[in-house]
Amino acid sequence: MIKEIKFTDKALKQIDNLLSKKDKGSFFRIAIKGGGCSGFQYTFRFDTQKNDDDLVFEKNGIEVVVDKVSLELVHGGTLDYVEELICSYFQVTNPNASSSCGCGTSFSI
């Protein structure tokens, strides 16, 4: 089975907007780290170096990088960009998560 993560048009538009303010060669990275109130925590950042275990997902000319271990935890998920009255944020809909915290930044499997 091929592991992948999907991206909404809103997420890609926001990533593209943010990348336009970064150094040339920058890309958006999704990673999962231990911690958070539910066990694992989503992290989103901009990076300029790819590692040997990174997988690159490209859509509409926008590169999103996920390392193999993190992809195991979010495969089949979707990255979205949510805009609400008081805040905006990236959100992962993760079919592998058995529970998540109230703020949506961490999850357990």
GROMACS .gro file of N, CA, C and O in nm:
model
  436
    1MET      N    1   0.084  -0.119   0.000
    1MET     CA    2   0.000   0.000   0.000
    1MET      C    3   0.089   0.125   0.000
    1MET      O    4   0.183   0.135   0.077
    2ILE      N    5   0.057   0.218  -0.088
    2ILE     CA    6   0.130   0.343  -0.095
    2ILE      C    7   0.080   0.436   0.015
    2ILE      O    8  -0.040   0.457   0.030
    3LYS      N    9   0.173   0.490   0.091
    3LYS     CA   10   0.139   0.583   0.199
    3LYS      C   11   0.134   0.724   0.141
    3LYS      O   12   0.221   0.763   0.064
    4GLU      N   13   0.031   0.799   0.178
    4GLU     CA   14   0.021   0.935   0.129
    4GLU      C   15  -0.058   1.021   0.227
    4GLU      O   16  -0.123   0.972   0.318
    5ILE      N   17  -0.051   1.150   0.204
    5ILE     CA   18  -0.132   1.247   0.275
    5ILE      C   19  -0.189   1.341   0.170
    5ILE      O   20  -0.124   1.370   0.070
    6LYS      N   21  -0.311   1.385   0.192
    6LYS     CA   22  -0.378   1.473   0.097
    6LYS      C   23  -0.376   1.616   0.151
    6LYS      O   24  -0.357   1.638   0.270
    7PHE      N   25  -0.402   1.710   0.061
    7PHE     CA   26  -0.402   1.852   0.097
    7PHE      C   27  -0.522   1.919   0.034
    7PHE      O   28  -0.550   1.898  -0.083
    8THR      N   29  -0.593   2.000   0.113
    8THR     CA   30  -0.703   2.076   0.057
    8THR      C   31  -0.647   2.194  -0.022
    8THR      O   32  -0.531   2.235  -0.002
    9ASP      N   33  -0.729   2.249  -0.109
    9ASP     CA   34  -0.687   2.367  -0.185
    9ASP      C   35  -0.656   2.484  -0.092
    9ASP      O   36  -0.564   2.562  -0.118
   10LYS      N   37  -0.734   2.497   0.016
   10LYS     CA   38  -0.709   2.606   0.112
   10LYS      C   39  -0.572   2.590   0.178
   10LYS      O   40  -0.500   2.688   0.197
   11ALA      N   41  -0.534   2.467   0.214
   11ALA     CA   42  -0.403   2.444   0.275
   11ALA      C   43  -0.292   2.477   0.176
   11ALA      O   44  -0.195   2.545   0.211
   12LEU      N   45  -0.307   2.432   0.051
   12LEU     CA   46  -0.204   2.459  -0.049
   12LEU      C   47  -0.192   2.609  -0.077
   12LEU      O   48  -0.081   2.660  -0.092
   13LYS      N   49  -0.304   2.678  -0.082
   13LYS     CA   50  -0.301   2.823  -0.105
   13LYS      C   51  -0.227   2.893   0.009
   13LYS      O   52  -0.144   2.982  -0.015
   14GLN      N   53  -0.253   2.854   0.133
   14GLN     CA   54  -0.187   2.917   0.247
   14GLN      C   55  -0.038   2.883   0.250
   14GLN      O   56   0.045   2.969   0.279
   15ILE      N   57  -0.003   2.758   0.220
   15ILE     CA   58   0.138   2.720   0.216
   15ILE      C   59   0.209   2.802   0.109
   15ILE      O   60   0.318   2.856   0.133
   16ASP      N   61   0.148   2.814  -0.009
   16ASP     CA   62   0.208   2.892  -0.117
   16ASP      C   63   0.226   3.038  -0.075
   16ASP      O   64   0.330   3.099  -0.100
   17ASN      N   65   0.125   3.093  -0.009
   17ASN     CA   66   0.132   3.231   0.039
   17ASN      C   67   0.248   3.249   0.138
   17ASN      O   68   0.326   3.344   0.128
   18LEU      N   69   0.261   3.157   0.232
   18LEU     CA   70   0.368   3.166   0.331
   18LEU      C   71   0.505   3.142   0.269
   18LEU      O   72   0.603   3.208   0.305
   19LEU      N   73   0.512   3.049   0.173
   19LEU     CA   74   0.640   3.022   0.106
   19LEU      C   75   0.689   3.141   0.027
   19LEU      O   76   0.809   3.160   0.011
   20SER      N   77   0.598   3.223  -0.023
   20SER     CA   78   0.637   3.340  -0.102
   20SER      C   79   0.717   3.440  -0.019
   20SER      O   80   0.788   3.524  -0.073
   21LYS      N   81   0.711   3.428   0.113
   21LYS     CA   82   0.783   3.517   0.204
   21LYS      C   83   0.911   3.453   0.258
   21LYS      O   84   0.980   3.512   0.339
   22LYS      N   85   0.940   3.330   0.215
   22LYS     CA   86   1.057   3.256   0.264
   22LYS      C   87   1.168   3.258   0.159
   22LYS      O   88   1.146   3.295   0.044
   23ASP      N   89   1.287   3.215   0.200
   23ASP     CA   90   1.400   3.205   0.108
   23ASP      C   91   1.370   3.107  -0.003
   23ASP      O   92   1.298   3.008   0.016
   24LYS      N   93   1.429   3.131  -0.119
   24LYS     CA   94   1.414   3.039  -0.232
   24LYS      C   95   1.465   2.902  -0.191
   24LYS      O   96   1.565   2.890  -0.122
   25GLY      N   97   1.396   2.798  -0.232
   25GLY     CA   98   1.434   2.661  -0.195
   25GLY      C   99   1.369   2.612  -0.068
   25GLY      O  100   1.387   2.497  -0.028
   26SER      N  101   1.290   2.697  -0.003
   26SER     CA  102   1.220   2.655   0.119
   26SER      C  103   1.100   2.569   0.082
   26SER      O  104   1.044   2.581  -0.026
   27PHE      N  105   1.061   2.484   0.174
   27PHE     CA  106   0.943   2.400   0.155
   27PHE      C  107   0.875   2.382   0.289
   27PHE      O  108   0.931   2.411   0.395
   28PHE      N  109   0.752   2.333   0.284
   28PHE     CA  110   0.670   2.310   0.403
   28PHE      C  111   0.692   2.167   0.450
   28PHE      O  112   0.686   2.074   0.371
   29ARG      N  113   0.717   2.151   0.580
   29ARG     CA  114   0.741   2.018   0.638
   29ARG      C  115   0.634   1.986   0.742
   29ARG      O  116   0.600   2.069   0.826
   30ILE      N  117   0.582   1.864   0.733
   30ILE     CA  118   0.492   1.810   0.835
   30ILE      C  119   0.569   1.701   0.908
   30ILE      O  120   0.629   1.615   0.845
   31ALA      N  121   0.569   1.708   1.040
   31ALA     CA  122   0.636   1.604   1.119
   31ALA      C  123   0.552   1.572   1.241
   31ALA      O  124   0.471   1.654   1.286
   32ILE      N  125   0.573   1.453   1.293
   32ILE     CA  126   0.505   1.410   1.415
   32ILE      C  127   0.611   1.390   1.521
   32ILE      O  128   0.714   1.326   1.497
   33LYS      N  129   0.588   1.446   1.638
   33LYS     CA  130   0.681   1.431   1.750
   33LYS      C  131   0.606   1.372   1.869
   33LYS      O  132   0.486   1.390   1.882
   34GLY      N  133   0.679   1.304   1.953
   34GLY     CA  134   0.620   1.256   2.077
   34GLY      C  135   0.591   1.374   2.167
   34GLY      O  136   0.661   1.474   2.166
   35GLY      N  137   0.484   1.365   2.243
   35GLY     CA  138   0.450   1.474   2.335
   35GLY      C  139   0.309   1.523   2.309
   35GLY      O  140   0.231   1.459   2.241
   36GLY      N  141   0.279   1.638   2.361
   36GLY     CA  142   0.143   1.689   2.350
   36GLY      C  143   0.055   1.619   2.453
   36GLY      O  144   0.095   1.521   2.514
   37CYS      N  145  -0.065   1.666   2.470
   37CYS     CA  146  -0.150   1.611   2.574
   37CYS      C  147  -0.209   1.475   2.537
   37CYS      O  148  -0.262   1.406   2.622
   38SER      N  149  -0.195   1.431   2.410
   38SER     CA  150  -0.251   1.302   2.371
   38SER      C  151  -0.147   1.200   2.324
   38SER      O  152  -0.184   1.094   2.279
   39GLY      N  153  -0.020   1.232   2.332
   39GLY     CA  154   0.082   1.134   2.296
   39GLY      C  155   0.170   1.173   2.180
   39GLY      O  156   0.291   1.165   2.187
   40PHE      N  157   0.111   1.213   2.067
   40PHE     CA  158   0.185   1.259   1.951
   40PHE      C  159   0.141   1.401   1.918
   40PHE      O  160   0.025   1.436   1.940
   41GLN      N  161   0.232   1.479   1.862
   41GLN     CA  162   0.201   1.618   1.831
   41GLN      C  163   0.237   1.649   1.687
   41GLN      O  164   0.345   1.614   1.640
   42TYR      N  165   0.146   1.715   1.616
   42TYR     CA  166   0.173   1.761   1.480
   42TYR      C  167   0.265   1.881   1.486
   42TYR      O  168   0.245   1.970   1.569
   43THR      N  169   0.364   1.886   1.397
   43THR     CA  170   0.445   2.006   1.384
   43THR      C  171   0.448   2.045   1.237
   43THR      O  172   0.455   1.960   1.149
   44PHE      N  173   0.442   2.174   1.213
   44PHE     CA  174   0.447   2.230   1.079
   44PHE      C  175   0.556   2.336   1.080
   44PHE      O  176   0.558   2.422   1.169
   45ARG      N  177   0.646   2.329   0.982
   45ARG     CA  178   0.751   2.430   0.976
   45ARG      C  179   0.803   2.442   0.834
   45ARG      O  180   0.776   2.358   0.750
   46PHE      N  181   0.881   2.545   0.813
   46PHE     CA  182   0.948   2.563   0.684
   46PHE      C  183   1.091   2.517   0.698
   46PHE      O  184   1.153   2.535   0.803
   47ASP      N  185   1.142   2.455   0.594
   47ASP     CA  186   1.275   2.395   0.598
   47ASP      C  187   1.341   2.418   0.463
   47ASP      O  188   1.274   2.452   0.365
   48THR      N  189   1.472   2.397   0.459
   48THR     CA  190   1.545   2.409   0.334
   48THR      C  191   1.629   2.285   0.305
   48THR      O  192   1.691   2.277   0.201
   49GLN      N  193   1.631   2.189   0.399
   49GLN     CA  194   1.711   2.068   0.380
   49GLN      C  195   1.624   1.944   0.387
   49GLN      O  196   1.546   1.927   0.482
   50LYS      N  197   1.640   1.859   0.287
   50LYS     CA  198   1.567   1.732   0.285
   50LYS      C  199   1.660   1.623   0.337
   50LYS      O  200   1.780   1.625   0.314
   51ASN      N  201   1.601   1.529   0.408
   51ASN     CA  202   1.674   1.416   0.464
   51ASN      C  203   1.651   1.291   0.379
   51ASN      O  204   1.557   1.285   0.300
   52ASP      N  205   1.734   1.191   0.399
   52ASP     CA  206   1.723   1.067   0.322
   52ASP      C  207   1.589   0.997   0.339
   52ASP      O  208   1.543   0.928   0.249
   53ASP      N  209   1.526   1.014   0.455
   53ASP     CA  210   1.399   0.944   0.480
   53ASP      C  211   1.277   1.031   0.451
   53ASP      O  212   1.165   0.996   0.487
   54ASP      N  213   1.296   1.143   0.383
   54ASP     CA  214   1.185   1.232   0.350
   54ASP      C  215   1.114   1.187   0.223
   54ASP      O  216   1.176   1.139   0.128
   55LEU      N  217   0.984   1.203   0.223
   55LEU     CA  218   0.902   1.181   0.105
   55LEU      C  219   0.845   1.316   0.064
   55LEU      O  220   0.801   1.395   0.149
   56VAL      N  221   0.848   1.344  -0.065
   56VAL     CA  222   0.803   1.474  -0.116
   56VAL      C  223   0.669   1.455  -0.186
   56VAL      O  224   0.655   1.369  -0.272
   57PHE      N  225   0.573   1.536  -0.146
   57PHE     CA  226   0.442   1.539  -0.210
   57PHE      C  227   0.432   1.674  -0.280
   57PHE      O  228   0.456   1.777  -0.217
   58GLU      N  229   0.401   1.671  -0.407
   58GLU     CA  230   0.396   1.795  -0.484
   58GLU      C  231   0.262   1.806  -0.554
   58GLU      O  232   0.213   1.710  -0.613
   59LYS      N  233   0.200   1.922  -0.538
   59LYS     CA  234   0.074   1.949  -0.605
   59LYS      C  235   0.073   2.097  -0.643
   59LYS      O  236   0.107   2.182  -0.560
   60ASN      N  237   0.038   2.124  -0.766
   60ASN     CA  238   0.033   2.262  -0.815
   60ASN      C  239   0.166   2.335  -0.795
   60ASN      O  240   0.169   2.454  -0.767
   61GLY      N  241   0.276   2.261  -0.803
   61GLY     CA  242   0.409   2.322  -0.788
   61GLY      C  243   0.450   2.348  -0.644
   61GLY      O  244   0.555   2.406  -0.620
   62ILE      N  245   0.369   2.306  -0.549
   62ILE     CA  246   0.399   2.328  -0.407
   62ILE      C  247   0.449   2.197  -0.347
   62ILE      O  248   0.381   2.095  -0.357
   63GLU      N  249   0.567   2.202  -0.286
   63GLU     CA  250   0.624   2.083  -0.223
   63GLU      C  251   0.595   2.079  -0.074
   63GLU      O  252   0.616   2.176  -0.003
   64VAL      N  253   0.547   1.964  -0.030
   64VAL     CA  254   0.527   1.937   0.112
   64VAL      C  255   0.607   1.811   0.142
   64VAL      O  256   0.598   1.712   0.070
   65VAL      N  257   0.688   1.816   0.248
   65VAL     CA  258   0.777   1.706   0.282
   65VAL      C  259   0.733   1.644   0.414
   65VAL      O  260   0.700   1.715   0.509
   66VAL      N  261   0.733   1.509   0.417
   66VAL     CA  262   0.699   1.434   0.537
   66VAL      C  263   0.802   1.322   0.550
   66VAL      O  264   0.826   1.250   0.452
   67ASP      N  265   0.861   1.305   0.667
   67ASP     CA  266   0.954   1.194   0.685
   67ASP      C  267   0.876   1.063   0.696
   67ASP      O  268   0.756   1.062   0.725
   68LYS      N  269   0.943   0.951   0.669
   68LYS     CA  270   0.876   0.820   0.663
   68LYS      C  271   0.806   0.782   0.793
   68LYS      O  272   0.696   0.729   0.792
   69VAL      N  273   0.869   0.808   0.906
   69VAL     CA  274   0.809   0.772   1.034
   69VAL      C  275   0.681   0.853   1.058
   69VAL      O  276   0.577   0.798   1.097
   70SER      N  277   0.686   0.982   1.032
   70SER     CA  278   0.567   1.066   1.049
   70SER      C  279   0.456   1.024   0.954
   70SER      O  280   0.338   1.022   0.991
   71LEU      N  281   0.493   0.989   0.831
   71LEU     CA  282   0.392   0.949   0.734
   71LEU      C  283   0.318   0.823   0.778
   71LEU      O  284   0.199   0.809   0.754
   72GLU      N  285   0.388   0.734   0.847
   72GLU     CA  286   0.322   0.614   0.900
   72GLU      C  287   0.207   0.651   0.994
   72GLU      O  288   0.106   0.581   1.001
   73LEU      N  289   0.222   0.762   1.065
   73LEU     CA  290   0.122   0.803   1.164
   73LEU      C  291   0.008   0.887   1.106
   73LEU      O  292  -0.097   0.900   1.169
   74VAL      N  293   0.030   0.945   0.987
   74VAL     CA  294  -0.075   1.030   0.928
   74VAL      C  295  -0.121   0.984   0.791
   74VAL      O  296  -0.204   1.052   0.728
   75HIS      N  297  -0.072   0.869   0.743
   75HIS     CA  298  -0.109   0.827   0.608
   75HIS      C  299  -0.260   0.815   0.595
   75HIS      O  300  -0.331   0.775   0.686
   76GLY      N  301  -0.307   0.861   0.479
   76GLY     CA  302  -0.451   0.862   0.454
   76GLY      C  303  -0.519   0.987   0.507
   76GLY      O  304  -0.638   1.006   0.484
   77GLY      N  305  -0.444   1.071   0.577
   77GLY     CA  306  -0.501   1.192   0.635
   77GLY      C  307  -0.505   1.307   0.535
   77GLY      O  308  -0.456   1.298   0.423
   78THR      N  309  -0.564   1.416   0.580
   78THR     CA  310  -0.577   1.536   0.496
   78THR      C  311  -0.535   1.658   0.576
   78THR      O  312  -0.581   1.678   0.688
   79LEU      N  313  -0.448   1.738   0.516
   79LEU     CA  314  -0.408   1.866   0.575
   79LEU      C  315  -0.501   1.975   0.521
   79LEU      O  316  -0.519   1.987   0.401
   80ASP      N  317  -0.560   2.051   0.612
   80ASP     CA  318  -0.649   2.161   0.576
   80ASP      C  319  -0.600   2.287   0.644
   80ASP      O  320  -0.521   2.283   0.738
   81TYR      N  321  -0.648   2.400   0.596
   81TYR     CA  322  -0.621   2.528   0.661
   81TYR      C  323  -0.756   2.585   0.702
   81TYR      O  324  -0.846   2.603   0.619
   82VAL      N  325  -0.772   2.607   0.832
   82VAL     CA  326  -0.899   2.650   0.889
   82VAL      C  327  -0.889   2.797   0.928
   82VAL      O  328  -0.793   2.838   0.995
   83GLU      N  329  -0.988   2.875   0.886
   83GLU     CA  330  -0.993   3.016   0.924
   83GLU      C  331  -1.120   3.039   1.005
   83GLU      O  332  -1.231   3.015   0.956
   84GLU      N  333  -1.100   3.082   1.128
   84GLU     CA  334  -1.212   3.113   1.216
   84GLU      C  335  -1.205   3.259   1.255
   84GLU      O  336  -1.105   3.326   1.227
   85LEU      N  337  -1.304   3.306   1.323
   85LEU     CA  338  -1.311   3.447   1.360
   85LEU      C  339  -1.191   3.491   1.444
   85LEU      O  340  -1.134   3.598   1.421
   86ILE      N  341  -1.148   3.408   1.539
   86ILE     CA  342  -1.042   3.450   1.629
   86ILE      C  343  -0.904   3.391   1.597
   86ILE      O  344  -0.805   3.431   1.656
   87CYS      N  345  -0.898   3.295   1.503
   87CYS     CA  346  -0.767   3.237   1.470
   87CYS      C  347  -0.773   3.160   1.340
   87CYS      O  348  -0.880   3.133   1.288
   88SER      N  349  -0.656   3.127   1.289
   88SER     CA  350  -0.646   3.041   1.171
   88SER      C  351  -0.531   2.945   1.195
   88SER      O  352  -0.435   2.978   1.265
   89TYR      N  353  -0.541   2.824   1.137
   89TYR     CA  354  -0.442   2.722   1.168
   89TYR      C  355  -0.450   2.607   1.068
   89TYR      O  356  -0.551   2.587   1.001
   90PHE      N  357  -0.339   2.532   1.060
   90PHE     CA  358  -0.338   2.408   0.983
   90PHE      C  359  -0.395   2.299   1.070
   90PHE      O  360  -0.368   2.293   1.190
   91GLN      N  361  -0.475   2.210   1.009
   91GLN     CA  362  -0.539   2.102   1.083
   91GLN      C  363  -0.528   1.973   1.002
   91GLN      O  364  -0.551   1.973   0.880
   92VAL      N  365  -0.495   1.865   1.069
   92VAL     CA  366  -0.486   1.735   1.004
   92VAL      C  367  -0.608   1.652   1.045
   92VAL      O  368  -0.635   1.636   1.164
   93THR      N  369  -0.680   1.601   0.946
   93THR     CA  370  -0.783   1.501   0.971
   93THR      C  371  -0.712   1.368   0.954
   93THR      O  372  -0.669   1.333   0.845
   94ASN      N  373  -0.694   1.297   1.065
   94ASN     CA  374  -0.610   1.179   1.068
   94ASN      C  375  -0.695   1.054   1.096
   94ASN      O  376  -0.739   1.034   1.209
   95PRO      N  377  -0.713   0.967   0.996
   95PRO     CA  378  -0.795   0.848   1.018
   95PRO      C  379  -0.727   0.745   1.109
   95PRO      O  380  -0.793   0.651   1.156
   96ASN      N  381  -0.599   0.762   1.138
   96ASN     CA  382  -0.526   0.669   1.224
   96ASN      C  383  -0.536   0.704   1.372
   96ASN      O  384  -0.501   0.623   1.457
   97ALA      N  385  -0.583   0.825   1.402
   97ALA     CA  386  -0.591   0.870   1.540
   97ALA      C  387  -0.712   0.808   1.610
   97ALA      O  388  -0.823   0.811   1.558
   98SER      N  389  -0.689   0.750   1.727
   98SER     CA  390  -0.800   0.696   1.804
   98SER      C  391  -0.863   0.803   1.893
   98SER      O  392  -0.978   0.792   1.932
   99SER      N  393  -0.785   0.906   1.925
   99SER     CA  394  -0.837   1.020   2.001
   99SER      C  395  -0.745   1.139   1.977
   99SER      O  396  -0.632   1.124   1.932
  100SER      N  397  -0.795   1.257   2.008
  100SER     CA  398  -0.714   1.378   1.995
  100SER      C  399  -0.751   1.473   2.108
  100SER      O  400  -0.855   1.458   2.172
  101CYS      N  401  -0.663   1.570   2.130
  101CYS     CA  402  -0.690   1.666   2.237
  101CYS      C  403  -0.792   1.768   2.190
  101CYS      O  404  -0.824   1.776   2.071
  102GLY      N  405  -0.841   1.847   2.280
  102GLY     CA  406  -0.943   1.946   2.249
  102GLY      C  407  -0.898   2.051   2.150
  102GLY      O  408  -0.977   2.099   2.069
  103CYS      N  409  -0.769   2.086   2.152
  103CYS     CA  410  -0.721   2.189   2.060
  103CYS      C  411  -0.682   2.133   1.924
  103CYS      O  412  -0.654   2.207   1.831
  104GLY      N  413  -0.677   2.000   1.910
  104GLY     CA  414  -0.648   1.938   1.782
  104GLY      C  415  -0.503   1.932   1.739
  104GLY      O  416  -0.472   1.898   1.626
  105THR      N  417  -0.411   1.969   1.830
  105THR     CA  418  -0.270   1.966   1.793
  105THR      C  419  -0.199   1.838   1.830
  105THR      O  420  -0.085   1.817   1.793
  106SER      N  421  -0.265   1.751   1.905
  106SER     CA  422  -0.203   1.625   1.939
  106SER      C  423  -0.305   1.513   1.930
  106SER      O  424  -0.426   1.535   1.926
  107PHE      N  425  -0.254   1.389   1.923
  107PHE     CA  426  -0.341   1.274   1.903
  107PHE      C  427  -0.276   1.149   1.959
  107PHE      O  428  -0.157   1.146   1.989
  108SER      N  429  -0.354   1.043   1.970
  108SER     CA  430  -0.302   0.913   2.009
  108SER      C  431  -0.352   0.810   1.909
  108SER      O  432  -0.448   0.832   1.837
  109ILE      N  433  -0.281   0.697   1.907
  109ILE     CA  434  -0.316   0.590   1.813
  109ILE      C  435  -0.350   0.466   1.893
  109ILE      O  436  -0.288   0.434   1.990
   0.00000   0.00000   0.00000
